[in-house]
């Protein structure tokens, strides 16, 4: 790369040298003779010479000899077509020059196997393919594309070029790529100015769906609307008015040429039938004039086809190419809007997640602060106080105020003397301590099992309170009137208690 300076290869340098010479000749010619029109072929850099038929593997095809300077290479029509397809995929925002179309169905129906060998079609293809290559060479960016240089290099297999990584790595659709800028080569005017090279060689938009052209556009720029309107008007004018009128004139001249050919043959034959020599000579000269008109009209048709019909058709093709480029821009605009909408949705989702995260952090801080406050234990005054509480739980109950105090401490008794013990803050040893019974003293009976025996544990260690019967004092009297009160079940229970108290007394 370094040995060629600003050029990527020897062919690139040679092409730009030829362009410099052609521009110099054009400038000198305009300086001497003014700005008279000169056909593009006068300053063409690339020429297509003879077209020859080549046979390979039982099949035959036509190859075109490409000549520029000291270089010469032969390519077939399908290789020209694949070159243009590659350039369109690489540069979807560029107006790549057109090439002649394939044979139409009408041509195949009329000529059949001779369609590929028809001299008129071959000559027309030679001219249009030559225009195609010269437009590429004169392009400031496409002329620096190395794929074009490989196409013009002799001895290079075009099949290998098509299977190179730069071609196989392209996305299937140009809409899945994002044309990026990269350093390009020098421009065609010989200066060392570096132009940006825009090529769709990445897959940045591979996940973006291809939008429909019927989708509405929110942001419509006025200049692009003007471009679309002008392009549609331009295409309709060329394909609908100019090209149709030119075709009509061409067909009429062709019909006139046929009439002149028939008239010339008729006059020449009639001159042979006339016996007077002066009349026969006059008829013969008239026939020769008609034949000369026939020849001139045919020559006019050939020039008209090359200088008028083909440029008009090429301009109509350019209009279609511009439409395709504008359509690509429209779809890219729709893709950008869809990406913007998706980005806005993701941003809104991110904001919601961030708010939820902030709320979770504040809740976690509040839980940590409340948990720290609950984890702080209440201090005991001294160890004697705690031991006193444990002894009071295990001590036997007594009558009088002590019994009431114990009842208040260990549970709540209803009006019939049944108490429900309440769980207190005692350790495991006190909960599972064996039941103790205190001896009766001072004529006072024992109240029954202590609170610790009334507390039992289940199979899985859960606390199960039980009802503890309370002792009845000896001097307690049961009013007869109270026996008749309450439900029958309560009356039977009171009778049994009163009988038990009487027997104990």
Short mmCIF file of C-alpha atoms in Angstrom, two decimals:
data_model
loop_
_atom_site.label_atom_id
_atom_site.label_comp_id
_atom_site.label_asym_id
_atom_site.label_seq_id
_atom_site.Cartn_x
_atom_site.Cartn_y
_atom_site.Cartn_z
CA UNK A 1 0.00 0.00 0.00
CA UNK A 2 2.80 2.42 0.81
CA UNK A 3 4.51 2.06 -2.56
CA UNK A 4 1.45 3.49 -4.35
CA UNK A 5 1.18 6.58 -2.18
CA UNK A 6 -2.43 7.76 -1.94
CA UNK A 7 -3.64 4.95 -4.22
CA UNK A 8 -4.58 1.46 -3.11
CA UNK A 9 -3.01 -0.34 -6.08
CA UNK A 10 -1.33 0.15 -9.44
CA UNK A 11 -4.65 0.11 -11.32
CA UNK A 12 -6.01 2.87 -9.09
CA UNK A 13 -2.98 5.03 -9.80
CA UNK A 14 -3.12 4.31 -13.54
CA UNK A 15 -6.82 5.17 -13.75
CA UNK A 16 -6.31 8.51 -12.02
CA UNK A 17 -3.39 9.33 -14.30
CA UNK A 18 -5.60 8.67 -17.33
CA UNK A 19 -8.31 10.84 -15.81
CA UNK A 20 -5.87 13.69 -15.31
CA UNK A 21 -4.79 13.49 -18.95
CA UNK A 22 -8.41 13.40 -20.19
CA UNK A 23 -9.34 16.41 -18.06
CA UNK A 24 -6.32 18.31 -19.38
CA UNK A 25 -7.27 17.55 -22.99
CA UNK A 26 -10.84 18.63 -22.36
CA UNK A 27 -9.66 21.87 -20.78
CA UNK A 28 -7.31 22.63 -23.70
CA UNK A 29 -10.03 21.89 -26.24
CA UNK A 30 -12.50 24.18 -24.53
CA UNK A 31 -9.88 26.93 -24.35
CA UNK A 32 -9.17 26.78 -28.10
CA UNK A 33 -12.64 26.16 -29.51
CA UNK A 34 -14.88 27.52 -26.79
CA UNK A 35 -17.42 25.40 -24.98
CA UNK A 36 -18.60 23.44 -28.01
CA UNK A 37 -20.28 20.17 -27.19
CA UNK A 38 -18.14 17.09 -27.54
CA UNK A 39 -19.43 13.54 -27.14
CA UNK A 40 -18.28 11.77 -23.97
CA UNK A 41 -16.45 9.14 -26.04
CA UNK A 42 -13.89 11.76 -27.06
CA UNK A 43 -12.41 11.76 -23.53
CA UNK A 44 -13.27 8.26 -22.34
CA UNK A 45 -10.69 6.55 -20.17
CA UNK A 46 -12.06 3.02 -20.54
CA UNK A 47 -12.96 1.52 -23.91
CA UNK A 48 -14.66 -1.74 -24.80
CA UNK A 49 -13.25 -3.21 -27.97
CA UNK A 50 -14.32 -6.34 -29.69
CA UNK A 51 -16.86 -8.78 -28.36
CA UNK A 52 -16.05 -12.40 -29.01
CA UNK A 53 -17.74 -15.70 -28.44
CA UNK A 54 -16.08 -18.08 -25.98
CA UNK A 55 -16.99 -21.72 -25.40
CA UNK A 56 -16.44 -23.46 -22.08
CA UNK A 57 -17.78 -26.78 -20.84
CA UNK A 58 -20.20 -27.18 -23.71
CA UNK A 59 -21.64 -23.68 -23.20
CA UNK A 60 -20.84 -20.52 -25.11
CA UNK A 61 -21.07 -16.89 -24.03
CA UNK A 62 -19.96 -13.45 -25.18
CA UNK A 63 -17.00 -11.72 -23.49
CA UNK A 64 -16.21 -8.02 -23.83
CA UNK A 65 -12.64 -6.77 -24.05
CA UNK A 66 -12.04 -3.85 -21.64
CA UNK A 67 -9.10 -1.60 -22.50
CA UNK A 68 -7.64 1.31 -20.54
CA UNK A 69 -4.09 2.46 -21.10
CA UNK A 70 -1.78 -0.53 -21.20
CA UNK A 71 -4.25 -2.83 -19.44
CA UNK A 72 -6.77 -5.19 -21.00
CA UNK A 73 -9.20 -7.60 -19.36
CA UNK A 74 -12.14 -9.65 -20.63
CA UNK A 75 -15.42 -9.87 -18.74
CA UNK A 76 -18.86 -11.24 -19.55
CA UNK A 77 -22.19 -9.48 -19.04
CA UNK A 78 -23.10 -11.40 -15.86
CA UNK A 79 -19.88 -10.16 -14.23
CA UNK A 80 -20.80 -6.56 -15.04
CA UNK A 81 -24.17 -7.16 -13.46
CA UNK A 82 -22.70 -8.67 -10.28
CA UNK A 83 -20.25 -5.74 -10.02
CA UNK A 84 -23.11 -3.27 -9.97
CA UNK A 85 -25.03 -5.34 -7.41
CA UNK A 86 -21.99 -5.37 -5.09
CA UNK A 87 -21.54 -1.61 -5.42
CA UNK A 88 -25.22 -1.01 -4.67
CA UNK A 89 -24.96 -3.16 -1.54
CA UNK A 90 -21.78 -1.43 -0.43
CA UNK A 91 -23.01 2.10 -1.16
CA UNK A 92 -26.82 2.16 -0.84
CA UNK A 93 -26.83 5.96 -0.60
CA UNK A 94 -24.97 6.44 -3.90
CA UNK A 95 -26.39 6.71 -7.39
CA UNK A 96 -24.58 3.81 -9.05
CA UNK A 97 -24.65 4.12 -12.88
CA UNK A 98 -27.00 1.74 -14.72
CA UNK A 99 -26.15 -1.07 -17.09
CA UNK A 100 -28.15 -2.34 -20.10
CA UNK A 101 -30.99 -4.68 -19.29
CA UNK A 102 -31.03 -8.36 -20.01
CA UNK A 103 -32.69 -9.73 -23.10
CA UNK A 104 -36.42 -9.20 -23.07
CA UNK A 105 -38.91 -12.01 -23.54
CA UNK A 106 -39.79 -10.59 -26.94
CA UNK A 107 -36.19 -10.80 -28.09
CA UNK A 108 -35.92 -14.39 -26.88
CA UNK A 109 -39.20 -15.26 -28.59
CA UNK A 110 -38.13 -13.72 -31.92
CA UNK A 111 -34.44 -14.57 -31.99
CA UNK A 112 -34.49 -17.61 -29.66
CA UNK A 113 -30.91 -18.96 -29.47
CA UNK A 114 -29.55 -16.16 -31.62
CA UNK A 115 -30.55 -13.51 -29.05
CA UNK A 116 -27.14 -13.62 -27.35
CA UNK A 117 -25.37 -13.42 -30.69
CA UNK A 118 -27.47 -10.68 -32.28
CA UNK A 119 -25.10 -7.99 -33.52
CA UNK A 120 -27.44 -5.11 -32.74
CA UNK A 121 -27.82 -6.21 -29.10
CA UNK A 122 -24.07 -6.79 -28.75
CA UNK A 123 -23.20 -3.33 -30.09
CA UNK A 124 -25.74 -1.68 -27.85
CA UNK A 125 -24.38 -3.50 -24.82
CA UNK A 126 -20.84 -2.51 -25.70
CA UNK A 127 -21.75 1.18 -25.72
CA UNK A 128 -23.78 1.13 -22.52
CA UNK A 129 -21.24 -0.99 -20.61
CA UNK A 130 -18.54 1.43 -21.69
CA UNK A 131 -20.61 4.32 -20.31
CA UNK A 132 -21.08 2.37 -17.09
CA UNK A 133 -17.34 1.86 -16.54
CA UNK A 134 -16.44 5.45 -17.42
CA UNK A 135 -19.04 6.81 -15.00
CA UNK A 136 -17.57 4.61 -12.27
CA UNK A 137 -14.02 5.74 -13.03
CA UNK A 138 -15.05 9.40 -12.95
CA UNK A 139 -16.87 9.03 -9.62
CA UNK A 140 -14.79 10.57 -6.79
CA UNK A 141 -15.50 7.70 -4.35
CA UNK A 142 -16.51 4.69 -6.42
CA UNK A 143 -13.34 5.06 -8.49
CA UNK A 144 -11.33 4.34 -5.32
CA UNK A 145 -13.21 1.14 -4.49
CA UNK A 146 -10.81 -1.80 -4.65
CA UNK A 147 -13.55 -4.14 -5.91
CA UNK A 148 -13.65 -2.08 -9.11
CA UNK A 149 -9.87 -2.35 -9.39
CA UNK A 150 -10.09 -6.11 -9.01
CA UNK A 151 -12.72 -6.19 -11.74
CA UNK A 152 -10.36 -4.33 -14.10
CA UNK A 153 -7.35 -6.46 -13.19
CA UNK A 154 -6.38 -9.14 -15.67
CA UNK A 155 -5.95 -12.70 -14.42
CA UNK A 156 -8.24 -12.24 -11.40
CA UNK A 157 -11.09 -14.71 -11.02
CA UNK A 158 -14.26 -12.75 -10.43
CA UNK A 159 -15.80 -15.71 -8.63
CA UNK A 160 -13.07 -15.50 -5.99
CA UNK A 161 -13.73 -11.78 -5.59
CA UNK A 162 -17.43 -12.45 -5.01
CA UNK A 163 -16.51 -14.97 -2.28
CA UNK A 164 -14.11 -12.60 -0.54
CA UNK A 165 -14.90 -11.62 3.08
CA UNK A 166 -15.80 -8.04 2.19
CA UNK A 167 -18.65 -9.32 -0.02
CA UNK A 168 -19.79 -12.35 1.97
CA UNK A 169 -19.74 -10.32 5.20
CA UNK A 170 -22.27 -7.80 3.93
CA UNK A 171 -25.76 -7.93 5.49
CA UNK A 172 -28.47 -9.48 3.37
CA UNK A 173 -30.38 -6.21 3.23
CA UNK A 174 -28.75 -2.76 3.16
CA UNK A 175 -31.41 -1.68 5.69
CA UNK A 176 -29.71 -3.92 8.27
CA UNK A 177 -26.53 -1.88 7.94
CA UNK A 178 -25.65 1.63 8.96
CA UNK A 179 -23.44 3.38 6.37
CA UNK A 180 -20.33 4.56 8.18
CA UNK A 181 -17.50 6.87 7.25
CA UNK A 182 -13.98 5.66 6.59
CA UNK A 183 -10.93 7.23 4.97
CA UNK A 184 -11.16 7.24 1.19
CA UNK A 185 -8.70 7.81 -1.61
CA UNK A 186 -7.92 11.04 -3.41
CA UNK A 187 -10.45 12.63 -5.70
CA UNK A 188 -10.37 12.32 -9.44
CA UNK A 189 -9.03 15.83 -10.09
CA UNK A 190 -5.52 14.89 -8.96
CA UNK A 191 -5.51 16.69 -5.61
CA UNK A 192 -4.63 15.00 -2.34
CA UNK A 193 -7.89 15.90 -0.64
CA UNK A 194 -9.26 12.93 1.28
CA UNK A 195 -12.99 12.39 0.91
CA UNK A 196 -15.12 10.43 3.38
CA UNK A 197 -15.91 6.93 2.19
CA UNK A 198 -19.41 5.85 3.11
CA UNK A 199 -19.91 2.10 2.97
CA UNK A 200 -22.53 -0.18 4.51
CA UNK A 201 -20.11 -2.83 5.75
CA UNK A 202 -21.56 -3.30 9.25
CA UNK A 203 -24.66 -4.85 10.79
CA UNK A 204 -25.46 -2.22 13.41
CA UNK A 205 -29.15 -2.20 12.41
CA UNK A 206 -29.47 -5.97 12.17
CA UNK A 207 -32.04 -6.13 14.99
CA UNK A 208 -34.12 -3.23 13.69
CA UNK A 209 -37.14 -4.50 11.72
CA UNK A 210 -37.59 -3.38 8.14
CA UNK A 211 -40.51 -0.93 8.12
CA UNK A 212 -43.23 -0.69 5.54
CA UNK A 213 -43.35 2.17 3.08
CA UNK A 214 -47.01 2.69 4.04
CA UNK A 215 -46.07 3.60 7.61
CA UNK A 216 -46.66 7.29 8.40
CA UNK A 217 -43.70 9.59 8.92
CA UNK A 218 -43.86 12.10 11.74
CA UNK A 219 -40.90 14.30 10.81
CA UNK A 220 -40.95 15.09 7.10
CA UNK A 221 -38.28 17.42 5.79
CA UNK A 222 -39.30 19.77 3.02
CA UNK A 223 -36.17 19.22 0.95
CA UNK A 224 -36.74 15.47 0.72
CA UNK A 225 -40.34 16.02 -0.29
CA UNK A 226 -39.13 18.37 -3.01
CA UNK A 227 -36.61 15.76 -4.15
CA UNK A 228 -39.28 13.07 -4.40
CA UNK A 229 -41.67 15.35 -6.28
CA UNK A 230 -38.96 16.45 -8.72
CA UNK A 231 -37.77 12.87 -9.25
CA UNK A 232 -41.29 11.62 -9.96
CA UNK A 233 -41.86 14.47 -12.38
CA UNK A 234 -38.48 13.82 -14.00
CA UNK A 235 -39.15 10.08 -14.37
CA UNK A 236 -42.65 10.57 -15.75
CA UNK A 237 -41.42 13.18 -18.22
CA UNK A 238 -38.59 11.04 -19.57
CA UNK A 239 -40.31 7.66 -19.59
CA UNK A 240 -43.79 8.91 -20.45
CA UNK A 241 -43.12 11.79 -22.86
CA UNK A 242 -39.59 12.03 -24.21
CA UNK A 243 -38.78 8.34 -24.49
CA UNK A 244 -42.17 7.51 -25.97
CA UNK A 245 -41.92 10.32 -28.52
CA UNK A 246 -38.40 9.26 -29.46
CA UNK A 247 -39.54 5.66 -29.92
CA UNK A 248 -42.38 6.83 -32.14
CA UNK A 249 -40.01 8.86 -34.34
CA UNK A 250 -37.59 5.95 -34.51
CA UNK A 251 -40.30 3.53 -35.64
CA UNK A 252 -41.58 5.96 -38.28
CA UNK A 253 -38.10 6.42 -39.67
CA UNK A 254 -37.73 2.65 -39.75
CA UNK A 255 -40.98 2.31 -41.66
CA UNK A 256 -39.85 5.05 -44.08
CA UNK A 257 -36.58 3.22 -44.61
CA UNK A 258 -38.49 0.05 -45.47
CA UNK A 259 -40.69 1.96 -47.89
CA UNK A 260 -37.65 3.50 -49.58
CA UNK A 261 -36.04 0.09 -49.90
CA UNK A 262 -39.16 -1.30 -51.54
CA UNK A 263 -39.55 1.73 -53.79
CA UNK A 264 -35.91 1.63 -54.89
CA UNK A 265 -36.17 -2.04 -55.81
CA UNK A 266 -39.37 -1.38 -57.75
CA UNK A 267 -37.86 1.51 -59.73
CA UNK A 268 -34.73 -0.45 -60.53
CA UNK A 269 -36.81 -3.33 -61.84
CA UNK A 270 -39.07 -1.03 -63.82
CA UNK A 271 -36.06 0.61 -65.50
CA UNK A 272 -35.11 -2.75 -66.95
CA UNK A 273 -38.52 -3.13 -68.59
CA UNK A 274 -38.50 0.18 -70.43
CA UNK A 275 -37.08 0.08 -73.96
CA UNK A 276 -36.37 3.74 -74.62
CA UNK A 277 -32.94 4.29 -73.21
CA UNK A 278 -33.50 7.85 -71.93
CA UNK A 279 -36.61 6.84 -69.96
CA UNK A 280 -34.97 3.73 -68.56
CA UNK A 281 -31.91 5.72 -67.48
CA UNK A 282 -34.12 8.31 -65.74
CA UNK A 283 -36.05 5.62 -63.87
CA UNK A 284 -32.79 3.97 -62.85
CA UNK A 285 -31.40 7.23 -61.48
CA UNK A 286 -34.62 7.76 -59.50
CA UNK A 287 -34.25 4.27 -58.05
CA UNK A 288 -30.65 4.97 -57.11
CA UNK A 289 -31.73 8.15 -55.31
CA UNK A 290 -34.32 6.21 -53.35
CA UNK A 291 -31.73 3.58 -52.45
CA UNK A 292 -29.40 6.33 -51.29
CA UNK A 293 -32.19 7.72 -49.09
CA UNK A 294 -32.70 4.24 -47.68
CA UNK A 295 -29.02 3.99 -46.79
CA UNK A 296 -28.97 7.44 -45.21
CA UNK A 297 -32.07 6.74 -43.17
CA UNK A 298 -30.53 3.51 -41.87
CA UNK A 299 -27.40 5.41 -40.89
CA UNK A 300 -29.57 8.03 -39.19
CA UNK A 301 -31.33 5.29 -37.26
CA UNK A 302 -28.04 3.85 -36.04
CA UNK A 303 -26.78 7.25 -34.91
CA UNK A 304 -30.12 8.07 -33.36
CA UNK A 305 -30.08 4.81 -31.45
CA UNK A 306 -26.57 5.45 -30.12
CA UNK A 307 -26.74 9.21 -29.51
CA UNK A 308 -30.40 9.81 -28.67
CA UNK A 309 -32.25 6.66 -27.68
CA UNK A 310 -29.61 5.22 -25.39
CA UNK A 311 -28.95 8.48 -23.46
CA UNK A 312 -32.69 9.06 -23.01
CA UNK A 313 -33.14 5.49 -21.80
CA UNK A 314 -30.14 5.91 -19.51
CA UNK A 315 -31.66 9.05 -18.00
CA UNK A 316 -34.89 7.16 -17.41
CA UNK A 317 -32.85 4.46 -15.65
CA UNK A 318 -31.19 7.13 -13.51
CA UNK A 319 -34.63 8.33 -12.47
CA UNK A 320 -35.50 4.84 -11.23
CA UNK A 321 -32.16 4.59 -9.40
CA UNK A 322 -32.78 7.93 -7.68
CA UNK A 323 -36.21 6.67 -6.63
CA UNK A 324 -34.58 3.61 -5.06
CA UNK A 325 -32.09 5.77 -3.16
CA UNK A 326 -34.89 8.03 -1.91
CA UNK A 327 -36.87 4.96 -0.88
CA UNK A 328 -33.85 3.71 1.06
CA UNK A 329 -33.65 7.08 2.82
CA UNK A 330 -37.38 6.90 3.61
CA UNK A 331 -37.07 3.43 5.13
CA UNK A 332 -34.02 4.52 7.11
CA UNK A 333 -36.01 7.47 8.43
CA UNK A 334 -38.79 5.11 9.52
CA UNK A 335 -36.20 2.87 11.18
CA UNK A 336 -34.78 5.85 13.03
CA UNK A 337 -38.23 6.83 14.30
CA UNK A 338 -38.93 3.27 15.46
CA UNK A 339 -35.58 3.18 17.25
CA UNK A 340 -36.37 6.52 18.89
CA UNK A 341 -39.75 5.19 20.07
CA UNK A 342 -38.11 2.05 21.45
CA UNK A 343 -35.47 4.17 23.17
CA UNK A 344 -38.14 6.35 24.78
CA UNK A 345 -39.98 3.26 26.03
CA UNK A 346 -36.78 1.80 27.46
CA UNK A 347 -35.95 5.12 29.13
CA UNK A 348 -39.41 5.25 30.72
CA UNK A 349 -38.98 1.65 31.89
CA UNK A 350 -35.54 2.51 33.28
CA UNK A 351 -36.95 5.49 35.17
CA UNK A 352 -39.66 3.28 36.67
CA UNK A 353 -37.09 0.69 37.73
CA UNK A 354 -34.88 3.38 39.25
CA UNK A 355 -37.81 4.77 41.22
CA UNK A 356 -38.69 1.28 42.44
CA UNK A 357 -35.05 0.75 43.42
CA UNK A 358 -35.04 4.01 45.38
CA UNK A 359 -38.23 3.00 47.19
CA UNK A 360 -36.70 -0.39 48.01
CA UNK A 361 -33.57 1.28 49.39
CA UNK A 362 -35.62 3.61 51.59
CA UNK A 363 -37.71 0.68 52.83
CA UNK A 364 -34.57 -1.33 53.59
CA UNK A 365 -33.11 1.57 55.55
CA UNK A 366 -36.34 1.93 57.53
CA UNK A 367 -36.39 -1.79 58.31
CA UNK A 368 -32.75 -1.73 59.41
CA UNK A 369 -33.34 1.21 61.75
CA UNK A 370 -36.47 -0.36 63.31
CA UNK A 371 -34.74 -3.75 63.63
CA UNK A 372 -31.80 -2.20 65.44
CA UNK A 373 -34.16 -0.54 67.92
CA UNK A 374 -35.98 -3.82 68.63
CA UNK A 375 -32.78 -5.81 69.01
CA UNK A 376 -31.66 -3.73 72.05
CA UNK A 377 -32.57 -5.88 75.29
CA UNK A 378 -34.23 -4.31 78.34
CA UNK A 379 -31.66 -4.17 81.22
CA UNK A 380 -32.34 -5.87 84.57
CA UNK A 381 -31.78 -3.96 87.75
CA UNK A 382 -29.86 -6.82 89.40
CA UNK A 383 -29.68 -10.57 89.31
CA UNK A 384 -31.64 -10.85 92.57
CA UNK A 385 -34.72 -9.35 90.97
CA UNK A 386 -34.66 -11.98 88.20
CA UNK A 387 -34.16 -14.80 90.70
CA UNK A 388 -37.04 -13.45 92.77
CA UNK A 389 -39.33 -13.58 89.76
CA UNK A 390 -38.37 -17.19 89.09
CA UNK A 391 -38.95 -18.15 92.77
CA UNK A 392 -42.35 -16.51 92.76
CA UNK A 393 -43.35 -18.66 89.80
CA UNK A 394 -42.26 -21.89 91.54
CA UNK A 395 -43.52 -21.08 95.08
CA UNK A 396 -46.80 -22.65 96.39
CA UNK A 397 -49.85 -20.50 96.59
CA UNK A 398 -51.25 -19.19 99.95
CA UNK A 399 -54.55 -17.88 101.10
CA UNK A 400 -55.39 -14.31 101.59
CA UNK A 401 -53.61 -11.49 99.91
CA UNK A 402 -50.71 -13.68 98.86
CA UNK A 403 -53.10 -15.95 96.91
CA UNK A 404 -54.72 -12.98 95.24
CA UNK A 405 -51.33 -11.59 94.35
CA UNK A 406 -50.24 -14.93 92.92
CA UNK A 407 -53.50 -15.19 91.03
CA UNK A 408 -52.96 -11.73 89.63
CA UNK A 409 -49.39 -12.58 88.71
CA UNK A 410 -49.94 -15.96 87.07
CA UNK A 411 -53.39 -15.65 85.55
CA UNK A 412 -56.89 -14.29 85.58
CA UNK A 413 -59.64 -16.11 87.50
CA UNK A 414 -63.27 -15.91 86.55
CA UNK A 415 -66.18 -15.64 89.01
CA UNK A 416 -66.30 -19.42 89.52
CA UNK A 417 -62.72 -19.81 90.56
CA UNK A 418 -61.13 -21.07 87.33
CA UNK A 419 -57.96 -19.29 86.32
CA UNK A 420 -56.19 -19.21 82.95
CA UNK A 421 -52.45 -18.86 83.45
CA UNK A 422 -50.58 -16.40 81.22
CA UNK A 423 -47.18 -17.08 79.72
CA UNK A 424 -44.40 -15.17 81.40
CA UNK A 425 -40.82 -14.53 80.46
CA UNK A 426 -39.24 -17.54 82.07
CA UNK A 427 -36.50 -19.72 80.78
CA UNK A 428 -36.75 -23.26 79.46
CA UNK A 429 -35.78 -24.88 82.76
CA UNK A 430 -38.63 -23.23 84.60
CA UNK A 431 -41.15 -24.20 81.87
CA UNK A 432 -40.22 -27.90 82.16
CA UNK A 433 -39.77 -28.00 85.95
CA UNK A 434 -41.68 -30.85 87.71
CA UNK A 435 -44.86 -30.06 89.51
CA UNK A 436 -44.55 -29.39 93.29
CA UNK A 437 -47.21 -29.44 95.89
CA UNK A 438 -46.97 -27.44 99.05
CA UNK A 439 -48.23 -28.82 102.34
CA UNK A 440 -51.27 -27.23 103.85
CA UNK A 441 -50.48 -25.03 106.89
CA UNK A 442 -52.65 -23.19 109.36
CA UNK A 443 -55.87 -25.02 108.51
CA UNK A 444 -55.60 -23.91 104.88
CA UNK A 445 -55.86 -26.45 102.13
CA UNK A 446 -53.55 -26.50 99.20
CA UNK A 447 -54.86 -24.84 96.08
CA UNK A 448 -53.77 -27.75 93.92
CA UNK A 449 -51.00 -27.94 91.36
CA UNK A 450 -48.75 -24.95 90.97
CA UNK A 451 -48.58 -22.75 87.88
CA UNK A 452 -45.50 -24.52 86.59
CA UNK A 453 -47.30 -27.87 86.58
CA UNK A 454 -50.29 -26.29 84.85
CA UNK A 455 -48.01 -25.27 81.98
CA UNK A 456 -47.37 -28.17 79.66
CA UNK A 457 -45.51 -28.51 76.40
CA UNK A 458 -46.76 -30.27 73.31
CA UNK A 459 -45.06 -32.84 71.16
CA UNK A 460 -43.18 -30.16 69.24
CA UNK A 461 -42.29 -27.95 72.19
CA UNK A 462 -45.22 -25.54 71.94
CA UNK A 463 -46.64 -23.97 75.10
CA UNK A 464 -50.10 -25.26 76.13
CA UNK A 465 -51.87 -23.52 79.02
CA UNK A 466 -54.31 -25.56 81.15
CA UNK A 467 -57.05 -24.57 83.51
CA UNK A 468 -56.05 -24.77 87.20
CA UNK A 469 -58.81 -25.28 89.81
CA UNK A 470 -58.50 -22.82 92.69
CA UNK A 471 -59.03 -23.81 96.39
CA UNK A 472 -62.17 -22.61 98.15
CA UNK A 473 -61.71 -21.08 101.63
CA UNK A 474 -63.30 -22.93 104.56
CA UNK A 475 -65.38 -20.00 105.68
CA UNK A 476 -66.78 -19.46 102.20
CA UNK A 477 -70.55 -19.87 102.16
CA UNK A 478 -72.62 -20.61 99.13
CA UNK A 479 -75.90 -18.78 98.99
CA UNK A 480 -78.82 -21.08 98.35
CA UNK A 481 -80.28 -18.55 96.00
CA UNK A 482 -77.21 -18.81 93.82
CA UNK A 483 -77.80 -22.49 93.24
CA UNK A 484 -80.90 -21.82 91.28
CA UNK A 485 -79.29 -19.27 89.10
CA UNK A 486 -77.57 -19.95 85.84
CA UNK A 487 -77.85 -22.77 83.44
CA UNK A 488 -78.41 -26.40 84.49
CA UNK A 489 -74.79 -27.20 83.71
CA UNK A 490 -73.60 -24.38 85.95
CA UNK A 491 -75.96 -25.50 88.73
CA UNK A 492 -74.65 -29.07 88.64
CA UNK A 493 -71.06 -27.78 88.77
CA UNK A 494 -71.84 -25.56 91.77
CA UNK A 495 -73.57 -28.45 93.60
CA UNK A 496 -70.56 -30.68 93.12
CA UNK A 497 -68.25 -27.99 94.46
CA UNK A 498 -70.43 -27.32 97.47
CA UNK A 499 -70.53 -31.03 98.30
CA UNK A 500 -66.77 -31.29 98.05
CA UNK A 501 -66.33 -28.33 100.39
CA UNK A 502 -68.75 -29.81 102.97
CA UNK A 503 -66.96 -33.14 103.06
CA UNK A 504 -63.63 -31.41 103.50
CA UNK A 505 -64.99 -29.43 106.44
#
